[in-house]
């Protein structure tokens, strides 16, 4: 095949996947701290296994966020996902809390003081990406993978499909012709289910959710539609497999269609550029595509711990750009302050808006009235158009 004609696959996992349970718990703790003090510092990791949660990490925040409150938050998050199973139950699981105070050395580098602006919470590289394959300016395979699982989760939560369990995975392979997706060649869905449902029954529960999420005429051939290929998926979630915060970074971003800097998002307050700068890079890339300056755009940012300004800004429009990439990069730097403080203030990130990001992707979601998914706004597009056409 030529580079314009190919197959590409992305996967998603549901909110009940063991790693996503951990992401949700970590982000619920971030929200709790930010809800009490928007300047809290949080870096919390979660481990889940059979009827046990272990928390570890560093925080600096108000005394009102007590270990007792954190335990309430953790149990509520797991209850909200839907875990009331013998091997993992929100009420009966054992919780071990090993969270402690943030290192003074890290605080010294990150905090603003005197003439020093707030610095990045760590070194690292972050990528943002956007393309015109979907109305959300996301790659189609990851968008469809998320959509299938989100549809199944809504049916489970509403009671429409009581036989479904919280843990599930999806995988969508699309055929590209001339660089554009045209149909699905295979679909894989594995979902936890009640003991009394056999494989064929689960298949027919899943089928309409897949068909309704795909564009008309895109459904794959029947022999390429796989549902619970092992035949049985009753034991799932942390009872079936241990989970950790931050292990699903490709699911969280672009499904492998774009580079990833390596840093996870969940469990981190917005001074951590792993999170905030990745959101900013998506914001910039989406607005470039939204402004019609390219049909595909990758942006890389890099930072050093304790240093406010990015060390580099790289813009690549994949040979689809309508303007010079060097000029585009300069225009973005003129329009947006990419220091940690600048990102946090422009996107309103010091708010309790993160638990909702922990499943079904951090990108390609609709901006919400309270500031959730603010990095998905297209409010920079008009300024970008003006900068090149005005």
CSV table of C-alpha atoms in Angstrom, one decimal:
chain,number,residue,atom,x,y,z
A,1,UNK,CA,0.0,0.0,0.0
A,2,UNK,CA,1.1,3.6,-0.5
A,3,UNK,CA,1.3,5.9,2.5
A,4,UNK,CA,-2.2,7.2,1.6
A,5,UNK,CA,-3.8,3.8,1.5
A,6,UNK,CA,-3.5,1.8,4.8
A,7,UNK,CA,-5.1,0.2,7.8
A,8,UNK,CA,-4.8,1.9,11.2
A,9,UNK,CA,-6.0,0.7,14.6
A,10,UNK,CA,-6.7,2.3,17.9
A,11,UNK,CA,-8.0,1.0,21.2
A,12,UNK,CA,-9.9,2.4,24.2
A,13,UNK,CA,-10.7,1.1,27.6
A,14,UNK,CA,-13.7,1.9,29.9
A,15,UNK,CA,-13.9,3.6,33.2
A,16,UNK,CA,-14.0,0.2,34.9
A,17,UNK,CA,-10.7,-1.0,33.4
A,18,UNK,CA,-8.2,-1.5,36.3
A,19,UNK,CA,-5.9,1.3,35.1
A,20,UNK,CA,-8.8,3.7,34.5
A,21,UNK,CA,-10.1,3.0,38.0
A,22,UNK,CA,-6.7,4.2,39.2
A,23,UNK,CA,-6.8,7.3,37.0
A,24,UNK,CA,-10.3,8.2,38.2
A,25,UNK,CA,-9.3,7.8,41.9
A,26,UNK,CA,-6.1,9.9,41.4
A,27,UNK,CA,-8.0,12.6,39.5
A,28,UNK,CA,-10.8,12.7,42.1
A,29,UNK,CA,-8.1,13.4,44.7
A,30,UNK,CA,-6.7,16.2,42.5
A,31,UNK,CA,-10.2,17.7,42.2
A,32,UNK,CA,-10.7,17.5,46.0
A,33,UNK,CA,-7.5,19.5,46.7
A,34,UNK,CA,-8.2,22.1,43.9
A,35,UNK,CA,-11.8,22.4,45.1
A,36,UNK,CA,-10.5,23.5,48.6
A,37,UNK,CA,-7.5,25.5,47.3
A,38,UNK,CA,-6.8,26.2,43.6
A,39,UNK,CA,-3.1,26.5,44.3
A,40,UNK,CA,-2.8,23.0,45.8
A,41,UNK,CA,0.1,20.9,44.6
A,42,UNK,CA,-0.9,17.2,43.9
A,43,UNK,CA,0.9,14.2,42.4
A,44,UNK,CA,-0.9,11.1,43.5
A,45,UNK,CA,-0.5,7.6,42.1
A,46,UNK,CA,-3.0,4.8,42.7
A,47,UNK,CA,-2.6,1.0,42.7
A,48,UNK,CA,-5.7,-1.3,42.5
A,49,UNK,CA,-6.0,-5.0,43.0
A,50,UNK,CA,-8.5,-7.5,44.5
A,51,UNK,CA,-10.5,-5.5,47.0
A,52,UNK,CA,-7.6,-3.1,47.7
A,53,UNK,CA,-6.5,0.4,46.8
A,54,UNK,CA,-3.1,1.8,47.6
A,55,UNK,CA,-2.4,5.6,47.4
A,56,UNK,CA,1.1,7.1,47.2
A,57,UNK,CA,2.4,10.5,46.2
A,58,UNK,CA,3.1,14.1,47.3
A,59,UNK,CA,0.7,16.9,48.0
A,60,UNK,CA,0.7,20.4,49.4
A,61,UNK,CA,-2.7,21.7,50.3
A,62,UNK,CA,-5.2,22.8,52.9
A,63,UNK,CA,-5.7,21.0,56.2
A,64,UNK,CA,-9.3,20.4,55.4
A,65,UNK,CA,-8.3,17.7,53.0
A,66,UNK,CA,-7.8,15.0,55.6
A,67,UNK,CA,-7.1,11.3,55.2
A,68,UNK,CA,-10.7,10.7,56.2
A,69,UNK,CA,-12.0,13.0,53.4
A,70,UNK,CA,-9.6,11.3,50.9
A,71,UNK,CA,-11.0,7.9,51.8
A,72,UNK,CA,-14.6,9.2,51.2
A,73,UNK,CA,-13.6,10.5,47.9
A,74,UNK,CA,-11.9,7.3,46.8
A,75,UNK,CA,-14.8,5.1,47.8
A,76,UNK,CA,-17.3,7.4,46.1
A,77,UNK,CA,-15.3,7.4,42.9
A,78,UNK,CA,-15.3,3.6,42.8
A,79,UNK,CA,-19.0,3.4,43.6
A,80,UNK,CA,-19.8,5.9,40.8
A,81,UNK,CA,-17.9,3.6,38.3
A,82,UNK,CA,-20.2,0.8,39.5
A,83,UNK,CA,-18.0,-1.7,41.4
A,84,UNK,CA,-20.1,-3.7,43.9
A,85,UNK,CA,-18.6,-7.1,43.1
A,86,UNK,CA,-17.3,-9.7,45.5
A,87,UNK,CA,-13.7,-9.2,44.4
A,88,UNK,CA,-13.9,-5.4,44.2
A,89,UNK,CA,-16.5,-3.5,46.2
A,90,UNK,CA,-16.3,0.3,46.9
A,91,UNK,CA,-17.6,-0.3,50.5
A,92,UNK,CA,-15.6,-3.3,51.5
A,93,UNK,CA,-12.2,-2.8,49.9
A,94,UNK,CA,-9.1,-2.0,52.0
A,95,UNK,CA,-7.6,1.4,51.5
A,96,UNK,CA,-3.9,2.2,52.3
A,97,UNK,CA,-3.0,5.8,52.1
A,98,UNK,CA,0.8,6.6,51.8
A,99,UNK,CA,0.4,10.2,50.5
A,100,UNK,CA,2.9,12.7,52.1
A,101,UNK,CA,4.0,16.3,51.8
A,102,UNK,CA,5.6,17.6,48.6
A,103,UNK,CA,9.4,17.8,48.6
A,104,UNK,CA,10.7,21.3,49.5
A,105,UNK,CA,13.2,21.0,46.6
A,106,UNK,CA,10.4,20.6,44.1
A,107,UNK,CA,8.4,23.4,45.6
A,108,UNK,CA,11.4,25.8,45.4
A,109,UNK,CA,11.7,25.2,41.7
A,110,UNK,CA,8.0,25.4,40.9
A,111,UNK,CA,6.8,28.3,43.1
A,112,UNK,CA,6.9,31.9,42.0
A,113,UNK,CA,9.2,34.1,44.2
A,114,UNK,CA,10.5,37.6,43.8
A,115,UNK,CA,11.2,38.2,40.1
A,116,UNK,CA,11.0,34.5,39.4
A,117,UNK,CA,7.8,33.3,37.6
A,118,UNK,CA,6.2,30.0,38.4
A,119,UNK,CA,8.3,27.2,36.9
A,120,UNK,CA,7.4,24.0,35.3
A,121,UNK,CA,6.8,21.1,37.7
A,122,UNK,CA,9.2,18.8,35.8
A,123,UNK,CA,11.3,18.6,32.7
A,124,UNK,CA,9.8,16.9,29.7
A,125,UNK,CA,8.3,17.0,26.2
A,126,UNK,CA,4.6,17.2,25.4
A,127,UNK,CA,2.7,16.8,22.1
A,128,UNK,CA,-0.6,18.1,20.8
A,129,UNK,CA,-2.4,16.9,17.7
A,130,UNK,CA,-5.5,17.7,15.6
A,131,UNK,CA,-6.8,16.6,12.2
A,132,UNK,CA,-10.0,17.0,10.2
A,133,UNK,CA,-11.0,13.3,10.2
A,134,UNK,CA,-13.9,13.9,12.6
A,135,UNK,CA,-16.0,16.9,13.6
A,136,UNK,CA,-14.1,16.9,16.9
A,137,UNK,CA,-10.8,17.3,15.0
A,138,UNK,CA,-9.6,13.9,16.3
A,139,UNK,CA,-8.2,10.8,14.6
A,140,UNK,CA,-11.2,8.6,13.7
A,141,UNK,CA,-10.0,5.3,15.1
A,142,UNK,CA,-9.6,6.5,18.7
A,143,UNK,CA,-12.7,8.6,18.5
A,144,UNK,CA,-14.8,5.6,17.5
A,145,UNK,CA,-13.2,3.4,20.0
A,146,UNK,CA,-14.1,5.8,22.8
A,147,UNK,CA,-17.6,6.3,21.4
A,148,UNK,CA,-18.4,2.5,21.5
A,149,UNK,CA,-17.4,2.1,25.1
A,150,UNK,CA,-19.1,5.3,26.2
A,151,UNK,CA,-22.3,4.1,24.7
A,152,UNK,CA,-22.0,0.8,26.5
A,153,UNK,CA,-21.3,2.6,29.8
A,154,UNK,CA,-24.4,4.8,29.4
A,155,UNK,CA,-26.5,1.8,28.8
A,156,UNK,CA,-25.1,0.1,31.9
A,157,UNK,CA,-25.5,3.1,34.2
A,158,UNK,CA,-29.1,3.8,33.0
A,159,UNK,CA,-30.1,0.2,33.7
A,160,UNK,CA,-30.9,-0.5,30.0
A,161,UNK,CA,-28.2,-3.2,30.0
A,162,UNK,CA,-28.0,-4.6,33.5
A,163,UNK,CA,-26.0,-7.6,32.3
A,164,UNK,CA,-22.9,-5.5,31.5
A,165,UNK,CA,-20.1,-5.0,33.9
A,166,UNK,CA,-17.8,-1.9,34.3
A,167,UNK,CA,-14.7,-3.3,32.7
A,168,UNK,CA,-14.5,-3.2,28.9
A,169,UNK,CA,-12.1,-2.6,26.0
A,170,UNK,CA,-12.6,-1.8,22.3
A,171,UNK,CA,-10.4,-1.8,19.3
A,172,UNK,CA,-11.3,-0.2,15.9
A,173,UNK,CA,-9.3,-0.8,12.7
A,174,UNK,CA,-10.1,1.6,9.8
A,175,UNK,CA,-9.2,1.5,6.1
A,176,UNK,CA,-7.8,4.7,4.8
A,177,UNK,CA,-8.0,5.6,1.1
A,178,UNK,CA,-6.2,8.7,-0.1
A,179,UNK,CA,-5.3,9.5,3.5
A,180,UNK,CA,-9.0,9.5,4.6
A,181,UNK,CA,-10.9,6.9,6.6
A,182,UNK,CA,-13.6,5.1,4.6
A,183,UNK,CA,-14.7,2.0,6.6
A,184,UNK,CA,-14.0,-0.3,9.5
A,185,UNK,CA,-12.2,-3.5,8.6
A,186,UNK,CA,-12.5,-5.1,12.1
A,187,UNK,CA,-14.0,-4.3,15.4
A,188,UNK,CA,-13.1,-5.9,18.7
A,189,UNK,CA,-15.1,-5.4,21.9
A,190,UNK,CA,-14.4,-7.2,25.2
A,191,UNK,CA,-16.8,-6.4,28.0
A,192,UNK,CA,-17.4,-7.8,31.5
A,193,UNK,CA,-20.8,-9.4,31.8
A,194,UNK,CA,-23.1,-11.3,34.2
A,195,UNK,CA,-22.6,-15.0,34.8
A,196,UNK,CA,-25.8,-16.0,33.1
A,197,UNK,CA,-25.0,-14.4,29.7
A,198,UNK,CA,-23.2,-16.5,27.0
A,199,UNK,CA,-20.9,-15.1,24.3
A,200,UNK,CA,-23.7,-14.8,21.7
A,201,UNK,CA,-26.0,-12.9,24.1
A,202,UNK,CA,-23.2,-10.4,24.9
A,203,UNK,CA,-22.5,-10.1,21.1
A,204,UNK,CA,-26.0,-9.0,20.4
A,205,UNK,CA,-26.0,-6.6,23.3
A,206,UNK,CA,-22.9,-5.0,22.0
A,207,UNK,CA,-23.8,-4.9,18.3
A,208,UNK,CA,-26.2,-1.9,18.2
A,209,UNK,CA,-23.8,0.2,20.2
A,210,UNK,CA,-21.1,-0.4,17.6
A,211,UNK,CA,-23.3,0.1,14.6
A,212,UNK,CA,-24.8,3.3,16.0
A,213,UNK,CA,-21.4,4.8,16.7
A,214,UNK,CA,-20.0,4.1,13.2
A,215,UNK,CA,-20.8,6.3,10.2
A,216,UNK,CA,-23.4,4.7,8.0
A,217,UNK,CA,-22.0,1.9,5.9
A,218,UNK,CA,-18.8,1.6,7.9
A,219,UNK,CA,-19.6,-1.6,9.8
A,220,UNK,CA,-17.1,-4.4,9.2
A,221,UNK,CA,-17.9,-7.9,7.8
A,222,UNK,CA,-19.5,-10.3,10.4
A,223,UNK,CA,-16.4,-12.5,10.6
A,224,UNK,CA,-14.3,-9.5,11.5
A,225,UNK,CA,-16.6,-8.4,14.4
A,226,UNK,CA,-15.1,-9.9,17.6
A,227,UNK,CA,-17.0,-9.7,20.9
A,228,UNK,CA,-15.3,-11.3,23.9
A,229,UNK,CA,-13.0,-13.5,21.8
A,230,UNK,CA,-12.0,-15.6,24.8
A,231,UNK,CA,-15.7,-16.6,25.2
A,232,UNK,CA,-16.1,-15.4,28.8
A,233,UNK,CA,-15.4,-12.2,30.8
A,234,UNK,CA,-17.1,-12.4,34.2
A,235,UNK,CA,-14.2,-11.7,36.5
A,236,UNK,CA,-12.9,-8.2,35.6
A,237,UNK,CA,-11.7,-4.9,36.9
A,238,UNK,CA,-9.0,-4.9,39.6
A,239,UNK,CA,-10.1,-8.3,40.8
A,240,UNK,CA,-9.0,-9.7,37.4
A,241,UNK,CA,-5.9,-7.6,36.8
A,242,UNK,CA,-4.0,-5.0,38.9
A,243,UNK,CA,-4.2,-1.4,37.8
A,244,UNK,CA,-2.0,1.6,38.1
A,245,UNK,CA,-2.4,5.3,37.4
A,246,UNK,CA,-1.0,6.5,34.1
A,247,UNK,CA,-0.7,3.3,32.1
A,248,UNK,CA,-3.1,4.2,29.4
A,249,UNK,CA,-1.5,7.3,28.0
A,250,UNK,CA,-2.1,6.4,24.3
A,251,UNK,CA,-5.8,5.7,25.1
A,252,UNK,CA,-5.8,9.1,26.8
A,253,UNK,CA,-4.5,11.0,23.8
A,254,UNK,CA,-4.6,10.1,20.1
A,255,UNK,CA,-4.7,6.3,19.9
A,256,UNK,CA,-1.2,6.2,18.4
A,257,UNK,CA,-1.9,8.5,15.5
A,258,UNK,CA,0.4,11.1,17.0
A,259,UNK,CA,3.6,11.1,19.1
A,260,UNK,CA,3.4,11.1,22.9
A,261,UNK,CA,6.0,12.7,25.2
A,262,UNK,CA,5.7,9.9,27.8
A,263,UNK,CA,4.2,11.7,30.7
A,264,UNK,CA,0.8,10.6,32.1
A,265,UNK,CA,-1.9,13.2,33.0
A,266,UNK,CA,-4.0,11.8,35.8
A,267,UNK,CA,-3.2,12.5,39.4
A,268,UNK,CA,-1.3,15.7,38.6
A,269,UNK,CA,-2.3,19.3,39.3
A,270,UNK,CA,-1.9,21.8,36.5
A,271,UNK,CA,1.6,23.1,37.5
A,272,UNK,CA,2.8,19.7,36.2
A,273,UNK,CA,3.4,20.4,32.5
A,274,UNK,CA,3.0,16.7,31.7
A,275,UNK,CA,-0.7,17.6,32.0
A,276,UNK,CA,-1.1,21.3,31.4
A,277,UNK,CA,1.3,21.7,28.5
A,278,UNK,CA,-0.1,18.6,26.7
A,279,UNK,CA,-3.5,20.3,27.0
A,280,UNK,CA,-2.0,23.5,25.7
A,281,UNK,CA,-0.4,21.7,22.8
A,282,UNK,CA,-3.8,20.2,21.8
A,283,UNK,CA,-5.4,23.6,22.1
A,284,UNK,CA,-2.9,25.1,19.7
A,285,UNK,CA,-3.0,22.3,17.2
A,286,UNK,CA,-6.8,22.2,17.3
A,287,UNK,CA,-7.1,25.9,16.6
A,288,UNK,CA,-4.6,25.7,13.8
A,289,UNK,CA,-6.8,23.1,12.1
A,290,UNK,CA,-10.0,24.8,13.1
A,291,UNK,CA,-8.7,28.0,11.5
A,292,UNK,CA,-8.2,26.2,8.2
A,293,UNK,CA,-4.4,26.7,8.3
A,294,UNK,CA,-3.8,22.9,8.0
A,295,UNK,CA,-5.8,19.7,7.9
A,296,UNK,CA,-3.4,18.0,10.3
A,297,UNK,CA,-1.1,19.6,12.9
A,298,UNK,CA,1.4,18.3,15.5
A,299,UNK,CA,2.9,20.6,18.1
A,300,UNK,CA,5.7,19.7,20.5
A,301,UNK,CA,6.6,21.7,23.6
A,302,UNK,CA,9.5,21.1,25.9
A,303,UNK,CA,10.2,22.4,29.4
A,304,UNK,CA,12.8,22.3,32.2
A,305,UNK,CA,11.9,22.0,35.9
A,306,UNK,CA,11.7,25.3,37.5
A,307,UNK,CA,11.9,27.3,34.2
A,308,UNK,CA,8.8,29.2,33.1
A,309,UNK,CA,9.2,29.5,29.4
A,310,UNK,CA,9.2,26.5,27.1
A,311,UNK,CA,12.6,25.6,25.8
A,312,UNK,CA,11.3,24.8,22.3
A,313,UNK,CA,8.1,25.0,20.2
A,314,UNK,CA,7.9,22.7,17.2
A,315,UNK,CA,5.1,22.9,14.6
A,316,UNK,CA,4.5,20.3,11.9
A,317,UNK,CA,1.5,20.4,9.5
A,318,UNK,CA,2.2,17.1,7.7
A,319,UNK,CA,2.5,18.8,4.3
A,320,UNK,CA,-1.1,20.1,4.7
A,321,UNK,CA,-0.2,23.6,5.9
A,322,UNK,CA,-1.5,26.7,4.2
A,323,UNK,CA,1.2,28.9,5.8
A,324,UNK,CA,4.9,28.7,6.7
A,325,UNK,CA,5.4,26.5,9.8
A,326,UNK,CA,8.1,28.8,11.2
A,327,UNK,CA,5.8,31.8,10.9
A,328,UNK,CA,2.9,29.8,12.4
A,329,UNK,CA,5.0,28.8,15.4
A,330,UNK,CA,6.0,32.5,16.0
A,331,UNK,CA,2.3,33.5,15.7
A,332,UNK,CA,1.3,30.9,18.3
A,333,UNK,CA,4.0,32.2,20.7
A,334,UNK,CA,2.7,35.8,20.2
A,335,UNK,CA,-0.9,34.8,20.9
A,336,UNK,CA,-0.5,32.4,23.8
A,337,UNK,CA,1.7,32.6,26.9
A,338,UNK,CA,3.0,29.0,27.2
A,339,UNK,CA,4.5,29.4,30.7
A,340,UNK,CA,2.9,27.1,33.3
A,341,UNK,CA,1.1,30.2,34.8
A,342,UNK,CA,0.0,31.4,31.4
A,343,UNK,CA,-1.4,28.0,30.4
A,344,UNK,CA,-3.2,27.6,33.7
A,345,UNK,CA,-4.8,31.1,33.5
A,346,UNK,CA,-5.7,31.0,29.8
A,347,UNK,CA,-7.4,27.6,30.1
A,348,UNK,CA,-8.7,28.0,33.6
A,349,UNK,CA,-7.0,24.8,34.8
A,350,UNK,CA,-6.9,25.5,38.6
A,351,UNK,CA,-10.4,24.1,39.0
A,352,UNK,CA,-11.8,20.7,40.0
A,353,UNK,CA,-12.4,19.6,36.4
A,354,UNK,CA,-10.2,16.5,36.2
A,355,UNK,CA,-12.1,13.4,37.3
A,356,UNK,CA,-14.3,13.6,34.2
A,357,UNK,CA,-11.2,13.3,32.0
A,358,UNK,CA,-10.1,10.0,33.5
A,359,UNK,CA,-12.0,7.8,30.9
A,360,UNK,CA,-12.9,8.1,27.2
A,361,UNK,CA,-10.1,10.4,26.4
A,362,UNK,CA,-8.8,13.8,27.4
A,363,UNK,CA,-9.3,15.2,23.9
A,364,UNK,CA,-12.1,15.4,21.4
A,365,UNK,CA,-14.6,16.3,24.2
A,366,UNK,CA,-17.0,19.2,24.2
A,367,UNK,CA,-16.0,22.3,26.3
A,368,UNK,CA,-18.2,22.4,29.4
A,369,UNK,CA,-19.8,25.5,31.1
A,370,UNK,CA,-17.8,25.1,34.3
A,371,UNK,CA,-14.5,25.1,32.4
A,372,UNK,CA,-14.1,21.4,31.8
A,373,UNK,CA,-12.3,20.5,28.6
A,374,UNK,CA,-11.4,24.2,28.1
A,375,UNK,CA,-8.5,23.1,25.9
A,376,UNK,CA,-11.0,22.0,23.3
A,377,UNK,CA,-12.2,25.5,22.6
A,378,UNK,CA,-11.7,27.1,19.2
A,379,UNK,CA,-11.5,30.7,20.5
A,380,UNK,CA,-8.0,31.2,19.1
A,381,UNK,CA,-9.0,30.3,15.5
A,382,UNK,CA,-10.2,33.8,14.5
A,383,UNK,CA,-7.0,35.4,15.8
A,384,UNK,CA,-4.9,32.9,13.9
A,385,UNK,CA,-6.8,33.6,10.7
A,386,UNK,CA,-6.4,37.3,11.2
A,387,UNK,CA,-2.7,36.9,11.8
A,388,UNK,CA,-2.2,35.4,8.3
A,389,UNK,CA,-5.1,36.8,6.3
A,390,UNK,CA,-5.9,40.1,8.1
